[in-house]
Short mmCIF file of C-alpha atoms and ligand atoms in Angstrom, two decimals:
data_model
loop_
_atom_site.label_atom_id
_atom_site.label_comp_id
_atom_site.label_asym_id
_atom_site.label_seq_id
_atom_site.Cartn_x
_atom_site.Cartn_y
_atom_site.Cartn_z
CA MET A 190 52.09 -28.93 41.01
CA ASN A 191 48.52 -29.86 41.89
CA ILE A 192 47.48 -32.70 39.60
CA GLU A 193 44.06 -31.12 39.13
CA ASN A 194 45.69 -28.16 37.38
CA MET A 195 47.39 -30.33 34.78
CA LYS A 196 46.08 -29.89 31.26
CA PHE A 197 45.31 -33.58 30.62
CA ILE A 198 43.28 -33.78 33.83
CA GLN A 199 41.31 -30.68 32.86
CA ASN A 200 40.69 -32.08 29.35
CA PHE A 201 39.59 -35.42 30.85
CA LYS A 202 37.08 -33.72 33.15
CA LYS A 203 35.80 -31.54 30.32
CA ILE A 204 34.99 -34.44 27.98
CA ALA A 205 33.56 -36.51 30.86
CA ASN A 206 31.17 -33.67 31.62
CA ASP A 207 30.36 -33.08 27.94
CA ALA A 208 29.62 -36.81 27.50
CA TRP A 209 27.37 -36.78 30.58
CA LEU A 210 25.46 -33.78 29.18
CA LYS A 211 25.02 -35.69 25.90
CA GLY A 212 23.05 -38.35 27.79
CA TRP A 213 25.52 -41.15 27.09
CA HIS A 214 26.37 -42.00 30.73
CA GLU A 215 23.37 -42.89 32.88
CA ARG A 216 24.26 -43.96 36.45
CA ASN A 217 27.68 -45.72 36.20
CA GLY A 218 27.40 -46.40 32.46
CA GLY A 219 30.49 -46.00 30.31
CA ASN A 220 34.18 -45.46 31.02
CA ILE A 221 37.13 -43.43 29.72
CA THR A 222 40.88 -44.12 29.74
CA TYR A 223 43.84 -41.95 28.68
CA ARG A 224 47.51 -43.01 28.21
CA LEU A 225 49.85 -40.37 29.64
CA THR A 226 52.76 -38.87 27.68
CA GLN A 227 56.32 -39.06 29.06
CA GLU A 228 56.10 -35.40 30.11
CA GLU A 229 52.81 -36.00 31.91
CA VAL A 230 54.31 -39.01 33.72
CA SER A 231 57.25 -36.82 34.81
CA GLY A 232 54.77 -34.19 35.94
CA VAL A 233 52.93 -36.58 38.27
CA LYS A 234 56.03 -38.40 39.64
CA GLY A 235 55.98 -36.36 42.86
CA ILE A 236 52.45 -37.32 43.84
CA ILE A 237 52.24 -40.98 42.90
CA ASN A 238 52.28 -43.77 45.45
CA ASP A 239 54.09 -46.89 44.29
CA ASP A 240 53.21 -49.10 47.29
CA SER A 241 49.97 -50.68 46.09
CA GLU A 242 49.57 -54.30 45.01
CA TYR A 243 49.49 -55.42 41.38
CA THR A 244 46.24 -56.86 39.94
CA PRO A 245 46.12 -59.09 36.82
CA ILE A 246 44.83 -57.32 33.70
CA GLY A 247 43.38 -60.57 32.27
CA VAL A 248 45.22 -60.26 28.95
CA THR A 249 48.88 -59.60 28.09
CA VAL A 250 49.63 -56.14 26.69
CA LYS A 251 53.43 -56.24 26.34
CA ASN A 252 53.77 -52.95 24.49
CA LEU A 253 52.05 -51.13 27.38
CA ALA A 254 54.73 -52.17 29.89
CA ASN A 255 55.45 -49.34 32.36
CA GLU A 256 52.81 -47.07 30.81
CA TYR A 257 50.51 -44.91 32.95
CA PHE A 258 46.78 -44.46 32.35
CA LEU A 259 44.15 -42.16 33.77
CA VAL A 260 41.07 -44.39 34.21
CA THR A 261 37.52 -43.90 35.45
CA GLY A 262 36.47 -46.07 38.40
CA SER A 263 34.29 -49.16 38.52
CA GLY A 264 30.75 -48.28 39.60
CA LYS A 265 31.59 -44.57 39.47
CA PHE A 266 29.44 -42.03 37.63
CA ILE A 267 30.87 -40.11 34.65
CA ARG A 268 28.80 -37.12 35.81
CA ASN A 269 30.87 -37.02 39.02
CA MET A 270 34.31 -36.82 37.37
CA THR A 271 34.18 -33.03 37.61
CA VAL A 272 32.97 -33.15 41.24
CA CYS A 273 35.87 -35.13 42.74
CA LEU A 274 38.31 -36.83 40.40
CA GLU A 275 40.34 -38.74 43.00
CA GLU A 276 37.21 -40.45 44.33
CA ASN A 277 35.94 -41.39 40.87
CA ALA A 278 39.06 -41.95 38.76
CA GLY A 279 42.74 -42.68 39.20
CA LEU A 280 46.12 -43.31 37.65
CA ILE A 281 47.26 -46.88 37.07
CA LYS A 282 50.66 -48.20 36.02
CA VAL A 283 51.17 -51.37 33.96
CA ASP A 284 54.05 -53.65 35.11
CA GLU A 285 57.09 -54.50 32.98
CA LYS A 286 55.50 -57.70 31.65
CA GLY A 287 52.27 -56.05 30.52
CA GLU A 288 50.26 -58.48 32.64
CA ASN A 289 49.32 -56.54 35.78
CA TYR A 290 48.45 -53.01 36.84
CA LYS A 291 48.52 -51.10 40.11
CA ILE A 292 46.79 -47.95 41.28
CA VAL A 293 49.30 -45.13 41.86
CA TRP A 294 46.99 -42.15 42.45
CA GLY A 295 43.27 -41.55 43.09
CA LEU A 296 40.53 -44.20 43.26
CA ILE A 297 40.48 -43.43 46.99
CA ASN A 298 38.35 -45.28 49.57
CA GLY A 299 38.94 -48.68 47.99
CA ALA A 300 37.70 -47.82 44.49
CA ARG A 301 38.84 -49.97 41.55
CA PRO A 302 39.49 -49.17 37.85
CA THR A 303 36.57 -49.50 35.43
CA SER A 304 35.09 -52.99 34.99
CA GLU A 305 36.06 -52.62 31.31
CA VAL A 306 39.75 -52.05 32.05
CA THR A 307 40.67 -55.24 30.13
CA SER A 308 38.89 -54.09 26.95
CA HIS A 309 40.42 -50.63 27.31
CA LEU A 310 44.00 -51.86 27.77
CA MET A 311 43.66 -54.42 24.96
CA SER A 312 42.43 -51.68 22.60
CA HIS A 313 45.16 -49.27 23.79
CA SER A 314 47.75 -51.96 23.06
CA ILE A 315 46.49 -52.53 19.52
CA LYS A 316 46.13 -48.83 18.75
CA LYS A 317 49.58 -48.02 20.15
CA GLU A 318 51.07 -50.60 17.82
CA LYS A 319 49.01 -49.61 14.76
CA THR A 320 49.49 -45.84 15.15
CA LYS A 321 53.13 -45.83 16.33
CA GLY A 322 51.98 -44.50 19.69
CA THR A 323 49.92 -41.54 18.55
CA TYR A 324 46.57 -42.88 19.86
CA ARG A 325 46.09 -42.31 23.58
CA VAL A 326 42.34 -42.47 24.28
CA ILE A 327 39.69 -45.17 24.56
CA MET A 328 36.14 -44.12 25.38
CA HIS A 329 33.13 -46.35 26.01
CA SER A 330 29.70 -44.71 26.04
CA HIS A 331 26.08 -45.88 26.14
CA THR A 332 25.07 -43.87 23.09
CA THR A 333 21.29 -44.18 22.78
CA ASN A 334 20.78 -44.13 19.02
CA ALA A 335 23.71 -46.37 18.08
CA ILE A 336 22.40 -48.89 20.63
CA ALA A 337 18.86 -48.63 19.22
CA LEU A 338 20.14 -49.45 15.73
CA THR A 339 21.64 -52.74 16.98
CA PHE A 340 18.06 -54.00 17.46
CA VAL A 341 17.10 -53.24 13.87
CA LEU A 342 20.09 -53.37 11.48
CA PRO A 343 21.92 -56.65 10.74
CA LEU A 344 24.91 -56.96 13.10
CA ASP A 345 27.36 -56.46 10.26
CA GLY A 346 30.04 -53.76 10.31
CA LYS A 347 29.74 -53.15 6.56
CA VAL A 348 26.01 -52.42 6.87
CA PHE A 349 26.47 -50.11 9.89
CA THR A 350 29.32 -48.25 8.19
CA ARG A 351 27.47 -47.66 4.95
CA GLU A 352 24.16 -46.72 6.62
CA LEU A 353 25.83 -44.27 9.02
CA TRP A 354 28.04 -42.75 6.30
CA GLU A 355 24.93 -41.99 4.27
CA MET A 356 23.36 -40.03 7.14
CA ALA A 357 25.92 -37.20 7.17
CA THR A 358 28.35 -36.15 4.45
CA GLU A 359 31.27 -35.66 6.84
CA CYS A 360 31.05 -39.22 8.24
CA PRO A 361 33.37 -40.98 5.75
CA VAL A 362 35.89 -38.17 6.35
CA VAL A 363 35.65 -38.51 10.16
CA PHE A 364 35.68 -42.34 10.26
CA PRO A 365 37.04 -43.57 6.90
CA GLY A 366 38.05 -46.86 8.55
CA GLY A 367 34.40 -47.76 9.15
CA ILE A 368 32.75 -49.45 12.12
CA GLY A 369 33.19 -52.92 13.64
CA ILE A 370 30.37 -54.75 15.42
CA VAL A 371 30.72 -57.11 18.38
CA PRO A 372 27.62 -59.31 18.78
CA TRP A 373 26.10 -59.34 22.27
CA MET A 374 28.65 -60.67 24.78
CA VAL A 375 29.03 -60.59 28.56
CA PRO A 376 30.80 -57.30 29.31
CA GLY A 377 33.77 -56.84 31.61
CA GLY A 378 36.07 -59.75 30.75
CA ALA A 379 38.83 -61.01 28.51
CA PRO A 380 36.62 -62.56 25.75
CA ILE A 381 34.87 -59.24 24.92
CA ALA A 382 38.27 -57.48 25.19
CA GLU A 383 39.76 -59.88 22.60
CA ALA A 384 36.76 -59.47 20.27
CA THR A 385 36.95 -55.67 20.55
CA GLY A 386 40.72 -55.64 20.09
CA LYS A 387 40.48 -57.67 16.91
CA LEU A 388 38.13 -55.08 15.39
CA MET A 389 40.27 -52.17 16.68
CA LYS A 390 43.03 -53.38 14.33
CA LYS A 391 40.95 -52.02 11.48
CA HIS A 392 38.44 -49.56 12.97
CA ASP A 393 38.43 -46.59 15.36
CA VAL A 394 34.76 -47.28 16.17
CA VAL A 395 33.44 -50.55 17.58
CA ILE A 396 29.80 -50.99 18.56
CA TRP A 397 28.82 -53.57 21.17
CA ALA A 398 25.37 -54.85 20.19
CA HIS A 399 22.63 -53.88 22.67
CA HIS A 400 25.19 -52.16 24.89
CA GLY A 401 27.21 -49.21 23.58
CA MET A 402 30.14 -47.88 21.62
CA PHE A 403 33.94 -47.92 21.89
CA CYS A 404 35.92 -45.14 20.20
CA ALA A 405 39.70 -44.76 19.92
CA GLY A 406 41.62 -41.60 19.11
CA GLU A 407 44.72 -39.46 19.45
CA THR A 408 43.31 -36.89 21.84
CA LEU A 409 40.40 -36.63 24.26
CA ASP A 410 38.78 -34.00 22.01
CA LEU A 411 39.12 -36.08 18.83
CA THR A 412 37.78 -39.21 20.52
CA PHE A 413 34.79 -37.33 21.95
CA GLY A 414 34.24 -35.77 18.51
CA LEU A 415 34.29 -39.19 16.86
CA MET A 416 31.76 -40.61 19.34
CA ASP A 417 29.58 -37.52 18.84
CA THR A 418 29.72 -37.76 15.03
CA VAL A 419 28.79 -41.47 14.94
CA GLU A 420 25.99 -40.98 17.47
CA LYS A 421 24.62 -37.93 15.61
CA SER A 422 24.53 -39.96 12.43
CA ALA A 423 22.80 -42.81 14.27
CA GLU A 424 20.20 -40.32 15.53
CA ILE A 425 19.49 -39.19 11.97
CA LEU A 426 19.15 -42.81 10.86
CA VAL A 427 16.70 -43.55 13.68
CA LYS A 428 14.61 -40.55 12.56
CA VAL A 429 14.79 -41.57 8.89
CA LEU A 430 13.73 -45.13 9.69
CA SER A 431 10.93 -43.76 11.89
CA MET A 432 9.68 -41.63 8.97
CA GLY A 433 9.38 -44.69 6.76
CA GLY A 434 12.94 -45.02 5.45
CA LYS A 435 15.14 -43.41 2.81
CA LYS A 436 13.57 -42.03 -0.37
CA GLN A 437 16.95 -40.79 -1.68
CA THR A 438 20.50 -40.90 -0.37
CA ILE A 439 24.24 -40.35 -0.98
CA THR A 440 25.44 -42.78 -3.67
CA SER A 441 28.65 -44.80 -3.95
CA GLN A 442 29.83 -42.45 -6.71
CA ASN A 443 29.12 -39.45 -4.45
CA PHE A 444 31.39 -41.05 -1.82
CA ARG A 445 34.15 -41.62 -4.41
CA ASP A 446 33.97 -37.94 -5.41
CA LEU A 447 34.09 -36.88 -1.76
CA ALA A 448 37.10 -39.12 -1.07
CA LYS A 449 38.98 -37.55 -3.99
CA ASP A 450 38.30 -33.93 -3.00
CA PHE A 451 38.87 -34.51 0.73
CA ASN A 452 41.93 -36.68 0.15
CA VAL A 453 40.70 -39.61 2.24
CA ASN A 454 41.03 -43.28 1.54
CA ILE A 455 37.60 -44.88 1.40
CA SER A 456 37.62 -48.64 1.00
CA GLU A 457 35.65 -49.96 -1.97
CA GLU A 458 34.30 -52.67 0.33
CA TYR A 459 31.79 -50.07 1.60
CA LEU A 460 30.91 -48.74 -1.85
CA ILE A 461 29.16 -51.68 -3.51
O1 2HA B 836 28.95 -49.74 33.88
O2 2HA B 836 29.54 -49.33 30.91
O3 2HA B 836 30.17 -51.78 30.24
C1 2HA B 836 30.09 -49.54 33.15
C2 2HA B 836 29.87 -50.06 31.79
C3 2HA B 836 30.09 -51.49 31.58
ZN1 ZN B 837 28.97 -50.27 29.12
#
């Protein structure tokens, strides 16, 4: 079977293109990774090349031993994922210790996995543990409005969560776990991966101040939808602040009523 016809590849290209059209991925900005299912790994067995060298991940992710990921390439443009996937993305395999990875398909002509591969794998590891393996996607986007807010709001996850929940009624239903904030850090290494991973224990959404957003989810569609919902809410907040700020809003009691009717758990820490 041609890998390009496989459903997960088609879904990956679809959300990459949708995210590009949203304006979240200028030049080589942002990166997406997907952990393959057992069936998908079996499906690609015939085309993978096991000969490449291992590269250190930079952190240890024991529970990802022998897992396969579809990853975008370092310096590659999200808008080109639909043009030629094997030039711009590839499959990597993690070794049995969870310390190294190797490229087994794609990333041709000397391309490397995303510069944020350490943050992605760290977050995958934490989500796999926390969700008993149901989460498979990490997406990092340069979402304009969420970034803009990191210049204005205090860099406090409780403040971001509450402000963004208030901007759209469905928000606490879509991200009841709230948002974590990483203060500005040098991207691309183990320290920012550890900081992001720590927040991923509690949240599906982590914002990197003055840089972008990380979202985690079960499927490519759900993860894109989460990113889209948070960014839409951030856009409303930017408009509200530009019009002079809130004159009325959704109250803590409104949120409690919503939680009851929609059967979601909303932590009281956001409802003070
Ligand atoms: O350029 O988004 O964070 C890729 C990135 C780095
Ligand atoms: Zn980035």
